[in-house]
Amino acid sequence: MLKLLKYEFRKGLTSILVMLAITAALEGYFLYGLFSWADDGVHTAIAGMMLLFMTLAVYVFVLVRGVTSYSGELKSRSAYLIFMTPHSTRKIIASKFLFTFVLGVLFGGLYIGLGVVDVGLLLRELGELEEFIEMFREAMQELGIRVDQIAMAAVFTVIYMVLSLLSFFAVAYLAVTLSHTLFRDKSWRWVMAILFYFMINYGIGLINSIFPTAYMSMRFTEAPGVGNLAEAYGIQTAPTFKDLLILVVPQALVSLATIIASFFGCAWMLDKKVSL
Amino acid sequence: MLEIRKVTRKFGAKYGVRDAELTIEPGHTYALLGPNGSGKTTLMKMIAGLMMPTSGEILLDGVKIGPKTKAKIAYMPTESYFYNYMTIMDAGRYYRDFFRDFSMARYQEILQRMDLNPKDKIAKLSSGMNAKVRLALTLSRDAELLMFDEPLNGVDILTRTQVINEIIRFRAQGRSMIISTHLVEEMDEYIDRVVFMKHGEVALQGIRSELTQEKSLTELYLELYAPPAEPAAAVAVSAAAPAAVAEEVAGDA
């Protein structure tokens, strides 16, 4: 498995280096703007916005790269390299899933790290870090939100988002494999892949609609005193642990089931119907 | 050793291979002969596990084609199949990483004999040089069964000799080989079993020495495949320019 991962990494190395180079350039631009404070911080603001945009772009890149690379591989002779090796299709597909997941986690870690450092530097440079933290703490107190609630919500949100992203990705793999299996020699099979992708996601959406949505399950915390201030202003506060369970668990399970079903579906099709 | 039982592979309504029955015995060199579209490559891909039969089964030492058999079968496809970034040495490292029977020392030895520079990028090599790399990789494995799909395809006369010499060198070690080719005359003396394929079916098979008691392999080939109305013309073309015939049928599906 590690060797399969190694070659997945090697195949994607150029595009990964390009993304890292763009990120490094933007970070350099941000730091230049911050420390020179040219044009009253306009450069810092532009670089900051671009870095934020880049965070989203990198995630789209990681997912799209994984799927397009797989799709391209199935129709090119280079697929022989992998499928000639004494590895089961399950291992081959698992290595692709895992690589995309690891890449997503690494890029996520990189951008979270950069975000923390950059915001810290910005506030420190402006000499307002402590004031900001104090202001934030007070605002949270006013809303009756405790730190553990925020942390809990953040953890649940991250789990849910990661599973959702992975399930989108897994469905894309399934759609590509399905279209390659059914329409191997047709030039329009990519259209079918897109169609399959939306059809499967529509089906998953129908299943998800059975479960409570964020809006339905959110309710005000029963924090006496300060918590009521939020209620008075009609602001929703952080959900309780029970809220989060009701909200996240069913949809996370659907995502997990989607990932598992897509994984075995891809492996089965490649195993029984593969035609390279 | 390798049993092919009633194997059929369909592409839509068309048959790539139809009801193929074949047994490959250990220690022999088989020639898989037939013109373009006769099903040679499809059959080889199924043996290599790159394509699944629509029906029937293929067994190597009693085991159905899958990850276990892939470890025992070395297949040289007729086309280049390397990643764009790969140098000749990278390809060797790849094989070393995935095949326990791969010998890096032997690979380097073959590269040296065939004047290949390990640092060269495969994507920039000519088709002949590329064929040499594919051959070197395949021969560097101690696999039970070695398969070469049109090893002389797109290869010039000088390189052709090198390729044939390398195959002969390893044939002498008593390993089983299947070589698909339409350059019948050039491989004639090195093979001991023959399988003719026509329209996806095994049209004729047997021991070369027995099959060629009355007719040469080329004559048998022409008898099987040349259009019945113009046998004389076909023989004339074959005798005058065998390479041209080879080019014509190159890229077998």
CSV table of C-alpha atoms in Angstrom, one decimal, chain A residues 70 88 119 134 178 186 200-201 203 217 223 241 255 259 265 276:
chain,number,residue,atom,x,y,z
A,70,TYR,CA,-7.9,8.5,-12.1
A,88,SER,CA,-6.0,-6.2,-5.6
A,119,VAL,CA,-3.6,36.5,11.8
A,134,GLU,CA,-10.4,40.3,25.2
A,178,LEU,CA,-19.2,3.4,-13.9
A,186,LYS,CA,-17.3,6.1,-26.3
A,200,ILE,CA,-26.0,9.6,-7.4
A,201,ASN,CA,-25.6,12.8,-5.4
A,203,GLY,CA,-30.1,10.2,-4.5
A,217,SER,CA,-32.0,21.2,15.2
A,223,ALA,CA,-27.9,29.5,29.8
A,241,PHE,CA,-23.8,18.3,22.3
A,255,SER,CA,-21.5,10.1,4.0
A,259,ILE,CA,-17.7,6.4,0.8
A,265,GLY,CA,-18.4,-0.4,-6.1
A,276,LEU,CA,-7.7,-1.5,-20.1
